[in-house]
Short mmCIF file of C-alpha atoms in Angstrom, two decimals:
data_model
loop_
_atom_site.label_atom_id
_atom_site.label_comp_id
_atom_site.label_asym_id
_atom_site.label_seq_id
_atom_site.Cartn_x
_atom_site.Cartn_y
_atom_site.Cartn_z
CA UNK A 221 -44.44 70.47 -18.24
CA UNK A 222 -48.21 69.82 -17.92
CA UNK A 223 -50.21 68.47 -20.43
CA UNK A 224 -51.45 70.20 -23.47
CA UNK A 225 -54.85 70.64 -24.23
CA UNK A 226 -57.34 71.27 -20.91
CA UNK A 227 -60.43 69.42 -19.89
CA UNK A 228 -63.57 70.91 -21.79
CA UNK A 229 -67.38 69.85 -20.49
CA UNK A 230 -68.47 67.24 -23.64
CA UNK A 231 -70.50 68.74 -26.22
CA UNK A 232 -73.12 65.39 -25.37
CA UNK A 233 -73.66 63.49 -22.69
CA UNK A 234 -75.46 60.17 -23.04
CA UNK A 235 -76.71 57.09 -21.24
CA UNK A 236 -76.37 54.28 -23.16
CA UNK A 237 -79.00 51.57 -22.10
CA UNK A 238 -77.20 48.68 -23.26
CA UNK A 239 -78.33 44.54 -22.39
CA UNK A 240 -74.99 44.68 -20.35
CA UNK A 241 -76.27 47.62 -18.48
CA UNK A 242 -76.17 51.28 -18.91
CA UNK A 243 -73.13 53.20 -20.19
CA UNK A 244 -72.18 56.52 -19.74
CA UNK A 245 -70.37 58.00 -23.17
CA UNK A 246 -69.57 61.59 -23.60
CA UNK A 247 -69.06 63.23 -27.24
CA UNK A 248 -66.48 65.73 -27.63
CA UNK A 249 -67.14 67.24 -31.36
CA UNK A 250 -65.05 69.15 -33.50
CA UNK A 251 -66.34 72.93 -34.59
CA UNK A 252 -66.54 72.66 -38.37
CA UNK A 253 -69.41 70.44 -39.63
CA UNK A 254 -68.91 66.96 -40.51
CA UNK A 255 -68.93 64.13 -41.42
CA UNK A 256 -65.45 63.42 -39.36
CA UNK A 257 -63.03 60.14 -38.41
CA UNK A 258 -64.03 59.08 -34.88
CA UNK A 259 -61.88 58.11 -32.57
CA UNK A 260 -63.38 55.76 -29.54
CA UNK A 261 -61.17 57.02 -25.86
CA UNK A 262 -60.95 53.94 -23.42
CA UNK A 263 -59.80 55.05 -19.88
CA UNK A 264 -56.65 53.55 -17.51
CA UNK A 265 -58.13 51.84 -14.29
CA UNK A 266 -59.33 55.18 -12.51
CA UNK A 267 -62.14 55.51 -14.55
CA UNK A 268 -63.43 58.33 -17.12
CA UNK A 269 -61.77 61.42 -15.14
CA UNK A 270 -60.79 64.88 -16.77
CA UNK A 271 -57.62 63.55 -18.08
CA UNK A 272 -59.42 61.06 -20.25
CA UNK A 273 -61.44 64.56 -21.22
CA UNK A 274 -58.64 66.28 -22.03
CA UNK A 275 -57.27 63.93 -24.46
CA UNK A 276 -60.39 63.52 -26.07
CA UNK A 277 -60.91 66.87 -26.55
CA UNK A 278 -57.63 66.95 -28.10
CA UNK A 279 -58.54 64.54 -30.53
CA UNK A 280 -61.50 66.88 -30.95
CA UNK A 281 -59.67 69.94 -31.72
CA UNK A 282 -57.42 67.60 -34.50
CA UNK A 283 -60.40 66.83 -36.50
CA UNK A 284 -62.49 63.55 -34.46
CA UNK A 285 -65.39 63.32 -32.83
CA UNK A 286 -64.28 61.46 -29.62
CA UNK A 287 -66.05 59.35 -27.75
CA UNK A 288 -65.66 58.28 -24.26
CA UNK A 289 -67.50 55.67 -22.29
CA UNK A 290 -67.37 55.27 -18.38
CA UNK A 291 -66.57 51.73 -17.95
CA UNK A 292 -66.41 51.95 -14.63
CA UNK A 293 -69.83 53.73 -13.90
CA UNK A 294 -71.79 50.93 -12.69
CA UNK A 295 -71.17 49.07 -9.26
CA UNK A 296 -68.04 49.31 -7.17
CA UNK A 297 -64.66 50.41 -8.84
CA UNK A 298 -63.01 46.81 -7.27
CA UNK A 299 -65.76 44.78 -9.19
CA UNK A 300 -65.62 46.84 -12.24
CA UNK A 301 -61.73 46.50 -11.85
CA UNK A 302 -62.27 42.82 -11.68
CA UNK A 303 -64.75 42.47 -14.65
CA UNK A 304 -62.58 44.34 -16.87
CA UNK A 305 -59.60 41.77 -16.09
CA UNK A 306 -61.40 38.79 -16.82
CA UNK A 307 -62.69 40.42 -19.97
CA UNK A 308 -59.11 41.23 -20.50
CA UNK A 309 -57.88 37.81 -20.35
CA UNK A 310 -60.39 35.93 -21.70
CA UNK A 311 -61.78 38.30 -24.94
CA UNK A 312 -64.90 37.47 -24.18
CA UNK A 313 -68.17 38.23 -22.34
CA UNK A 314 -70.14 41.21 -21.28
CA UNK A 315 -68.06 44.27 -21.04
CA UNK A 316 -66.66 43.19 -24.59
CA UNK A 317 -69.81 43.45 -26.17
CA UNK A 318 -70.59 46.77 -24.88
CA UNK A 319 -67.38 47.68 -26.36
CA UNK A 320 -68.53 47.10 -29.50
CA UNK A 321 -71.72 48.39 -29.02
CA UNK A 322 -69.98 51.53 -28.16
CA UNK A 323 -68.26 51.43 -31.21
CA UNK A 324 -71.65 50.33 -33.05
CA UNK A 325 -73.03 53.59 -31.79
CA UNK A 326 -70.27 55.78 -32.75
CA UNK A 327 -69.69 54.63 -36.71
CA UNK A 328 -73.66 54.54 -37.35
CA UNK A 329 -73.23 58.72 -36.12
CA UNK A 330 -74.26 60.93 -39.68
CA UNK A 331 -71.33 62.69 -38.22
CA UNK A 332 -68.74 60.08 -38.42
CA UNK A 333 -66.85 58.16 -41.06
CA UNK A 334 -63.90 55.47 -39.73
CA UNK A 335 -63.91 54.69 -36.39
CA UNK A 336 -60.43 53.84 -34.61
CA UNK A 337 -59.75 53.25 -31.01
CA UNK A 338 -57.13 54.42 -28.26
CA UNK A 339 -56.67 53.23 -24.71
CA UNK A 340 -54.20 53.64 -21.88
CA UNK A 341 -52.92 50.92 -19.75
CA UNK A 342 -56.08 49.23 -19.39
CA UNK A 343 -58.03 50.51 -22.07
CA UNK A 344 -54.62 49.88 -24.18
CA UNK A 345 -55.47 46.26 -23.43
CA UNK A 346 -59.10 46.72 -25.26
CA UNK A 347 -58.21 48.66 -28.19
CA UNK A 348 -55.55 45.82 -29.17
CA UNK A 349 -58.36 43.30 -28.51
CA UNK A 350 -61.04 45.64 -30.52
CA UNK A 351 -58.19 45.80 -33.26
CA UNK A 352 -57.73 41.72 -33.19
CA UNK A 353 -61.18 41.67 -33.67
CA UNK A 354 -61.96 43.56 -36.61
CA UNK A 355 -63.71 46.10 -35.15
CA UNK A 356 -61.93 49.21 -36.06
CA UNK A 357 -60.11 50.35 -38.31
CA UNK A 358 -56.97 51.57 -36.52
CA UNK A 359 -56.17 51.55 -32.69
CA UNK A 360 -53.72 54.01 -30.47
CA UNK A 361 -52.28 51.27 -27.41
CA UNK A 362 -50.45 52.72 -24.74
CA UNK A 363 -48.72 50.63 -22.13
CA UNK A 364 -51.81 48.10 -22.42
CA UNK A 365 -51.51 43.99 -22.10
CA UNK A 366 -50.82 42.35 -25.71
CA UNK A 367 -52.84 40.05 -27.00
CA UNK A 368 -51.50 35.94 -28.11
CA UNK A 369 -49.64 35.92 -31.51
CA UNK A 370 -52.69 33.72 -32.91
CA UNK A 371 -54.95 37.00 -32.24
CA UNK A 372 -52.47 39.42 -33.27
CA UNK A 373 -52.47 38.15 -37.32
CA UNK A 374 -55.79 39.76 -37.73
CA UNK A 375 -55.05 42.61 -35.80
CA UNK A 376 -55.98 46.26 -37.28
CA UNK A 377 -52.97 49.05 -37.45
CA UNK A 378 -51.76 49.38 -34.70
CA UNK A 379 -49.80 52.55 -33.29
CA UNK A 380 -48.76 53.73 -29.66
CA UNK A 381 -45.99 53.42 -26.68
CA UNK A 382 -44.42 52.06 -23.69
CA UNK A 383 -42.33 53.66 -21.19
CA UNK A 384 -38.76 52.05 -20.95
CA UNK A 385 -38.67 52.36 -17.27
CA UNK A 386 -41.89 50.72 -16.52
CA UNK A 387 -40.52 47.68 -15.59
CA UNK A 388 -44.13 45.80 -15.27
CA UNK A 389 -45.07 46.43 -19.12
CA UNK A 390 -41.50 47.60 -21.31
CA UNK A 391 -41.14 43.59 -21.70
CA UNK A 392 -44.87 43.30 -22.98
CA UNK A 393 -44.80 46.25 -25.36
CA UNK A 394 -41.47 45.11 -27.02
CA UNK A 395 -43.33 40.99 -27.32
CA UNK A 396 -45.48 43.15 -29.16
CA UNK A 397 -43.30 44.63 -31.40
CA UNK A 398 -41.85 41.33 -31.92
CA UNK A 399 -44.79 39.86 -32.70
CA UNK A 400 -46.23 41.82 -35.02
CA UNK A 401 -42.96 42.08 -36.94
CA UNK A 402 -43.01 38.48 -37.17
CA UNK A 403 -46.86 38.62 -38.55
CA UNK A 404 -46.05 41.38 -40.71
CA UNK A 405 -48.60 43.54 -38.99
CA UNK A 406 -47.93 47.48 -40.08
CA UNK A 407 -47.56 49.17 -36.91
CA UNK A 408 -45.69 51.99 -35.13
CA UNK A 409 -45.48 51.03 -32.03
CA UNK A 410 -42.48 52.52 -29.44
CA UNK A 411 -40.52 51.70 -26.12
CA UNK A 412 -39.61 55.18 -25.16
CA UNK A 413 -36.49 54.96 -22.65
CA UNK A 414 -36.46 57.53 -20.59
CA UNK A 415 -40.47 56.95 -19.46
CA UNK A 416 -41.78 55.26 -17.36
CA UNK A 417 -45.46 53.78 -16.94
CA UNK A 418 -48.57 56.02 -17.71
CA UNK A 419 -46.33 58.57 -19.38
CA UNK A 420 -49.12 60.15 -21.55
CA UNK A 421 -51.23 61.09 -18.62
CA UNK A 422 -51.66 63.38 -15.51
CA UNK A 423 -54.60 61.50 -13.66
CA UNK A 424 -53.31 62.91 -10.49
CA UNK A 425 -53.03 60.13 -8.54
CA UNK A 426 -49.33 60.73 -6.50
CA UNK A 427 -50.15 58.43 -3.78
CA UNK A 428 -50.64 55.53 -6.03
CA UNK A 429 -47.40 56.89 -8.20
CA UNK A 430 -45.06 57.26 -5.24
CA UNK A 431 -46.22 53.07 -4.78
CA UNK A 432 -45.69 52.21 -7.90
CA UNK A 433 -42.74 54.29 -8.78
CA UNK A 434 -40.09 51.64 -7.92
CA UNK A 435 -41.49 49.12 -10.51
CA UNK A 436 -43.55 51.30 -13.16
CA UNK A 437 -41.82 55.05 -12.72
CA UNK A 438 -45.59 56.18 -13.20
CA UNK A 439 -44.97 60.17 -14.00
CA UNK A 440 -46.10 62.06 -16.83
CA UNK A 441 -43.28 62.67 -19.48
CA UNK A 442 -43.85 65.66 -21.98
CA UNK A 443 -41.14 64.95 -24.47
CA UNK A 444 -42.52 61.00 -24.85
CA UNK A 445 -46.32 61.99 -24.63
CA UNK A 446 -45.70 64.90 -27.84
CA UNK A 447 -43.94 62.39 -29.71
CA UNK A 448 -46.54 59.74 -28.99
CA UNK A 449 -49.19 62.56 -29.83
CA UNK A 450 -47.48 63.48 -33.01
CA UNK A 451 -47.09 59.56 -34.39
CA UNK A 452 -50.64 58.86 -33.19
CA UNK A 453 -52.24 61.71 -34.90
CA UNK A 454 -50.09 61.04 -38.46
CA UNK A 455 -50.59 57.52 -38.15
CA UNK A 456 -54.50 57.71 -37.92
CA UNK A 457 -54.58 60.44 -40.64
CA UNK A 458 -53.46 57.74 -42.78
CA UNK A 459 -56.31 54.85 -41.73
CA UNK A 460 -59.25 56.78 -40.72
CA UNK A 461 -58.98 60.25 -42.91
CA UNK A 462 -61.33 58.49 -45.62
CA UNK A 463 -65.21 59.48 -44.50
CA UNK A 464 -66.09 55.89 -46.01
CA UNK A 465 -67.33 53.23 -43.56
#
């Protein structure tokens, strides 16, 4: 099956002129007035495509306004690739504080109330480092890189997947588990068998799945991505549903 919920143009489109550069972030609004819980949408490594779009405006039609910013929009997609790597590894430096001046701009909205986070493989990897560092107040991390246990004990709710089969990040996202057990983190986070890497998306990007399929099974997976949808969507219900910052 394909995924539910079709691309829709944003309801705004803005250029953030940040001092790390300017940032593309599109609003996807729900139809009844607000204010509304805000949910910020970080993109895998292909950038802020329709499928990023689609889920947002999903999150739209649920309730949030949904932001999402084009990390990727500025110089070539290797060096923006490569930037967003070291940012991953180290938690530090430019592209982390335009992530939370992102999320700056999106809770100081007169439409918005509590402002959570999700992100897919690589923007999995910066909502659990938004989450560790207190910048939201729940975060949705799919198939992303964990952060070290000495991060994690501050770390926001957390909720979200990992595809059994993906053999590159299953062994992260169940270190994660483990971890936050042993912190006593709430979380609901899920190795789902039968899927493999990227399971919640449809970037449309066979070439690069057919590569990748012998280590990550990269293929959208209906059954794991409603389930995710349906725990996600419960989960922040409970943490951001107050219109309190």
């Amino acid at each position: 099956m394909t995924p539910q919920t079709q691309a829709r143009t944003a309801d705004e489109i803005h250029e953030l002129g940040l001092p790390q550069g300017t940032v593309p972030l599109e609003i996807f609004t729900p139809r009844a007035p607000g204010p509304h819980p805000a949910v910020v949408v970080l993109h895998e490594i292909f950038g802020l495509n329709d499928d990023i779009r689609r889920i947002a405006a999903r999150f739209a039609a649920h309730g949030y306004v949904a932001a999402a910013p084009n990390l990727f929009a500025s110089g070539t997609w290797i060096g923006c690739f490569a930037r967003s790597m070291q940012a991953l590894r180290s938690g530090t430096g430019p592209l982390v504080e335009t992530l939370d001046a992102i999320v700056e701009v999106v809770e100081t909205r007169p439409d918005t109330g509590k402002v959570g986070v999700v992100g897919f493989c690589m923007g999995g990897g910066f909502a659990i480092l938004l989450g560790a560092r207190e910048r939201v107040a729940a975060a949705g991390v799919f198939y992303g890189d964990p952060r070290p246990r000495a991060e994690l004990g501050r770390v926001c709710p957390l909720t979200g997947g990992y595809g059994g089969q993906d053999r590159m990040f299953a062994a992260k996202g169940r270190a994660l588990i483990a971890d936050l057990d042993a912190l006593g983190k709430e979380h609901d986070i899920r190795i789902y068998d039968d899927a493999g890497h990227s399971y919640m998306s449809d970037a449309g990007h066979p070439l690069l799945a057919w590569l990748t399929r012998p280590l990550m099974h990269v293929e959208y997976n209906d059954a794991a991505a409603e389930d995710s949808w349906r725990r996600m969507l419960a989960f922040f219900g409970r943490h951001l549903a107050s219109t309190g910052n």
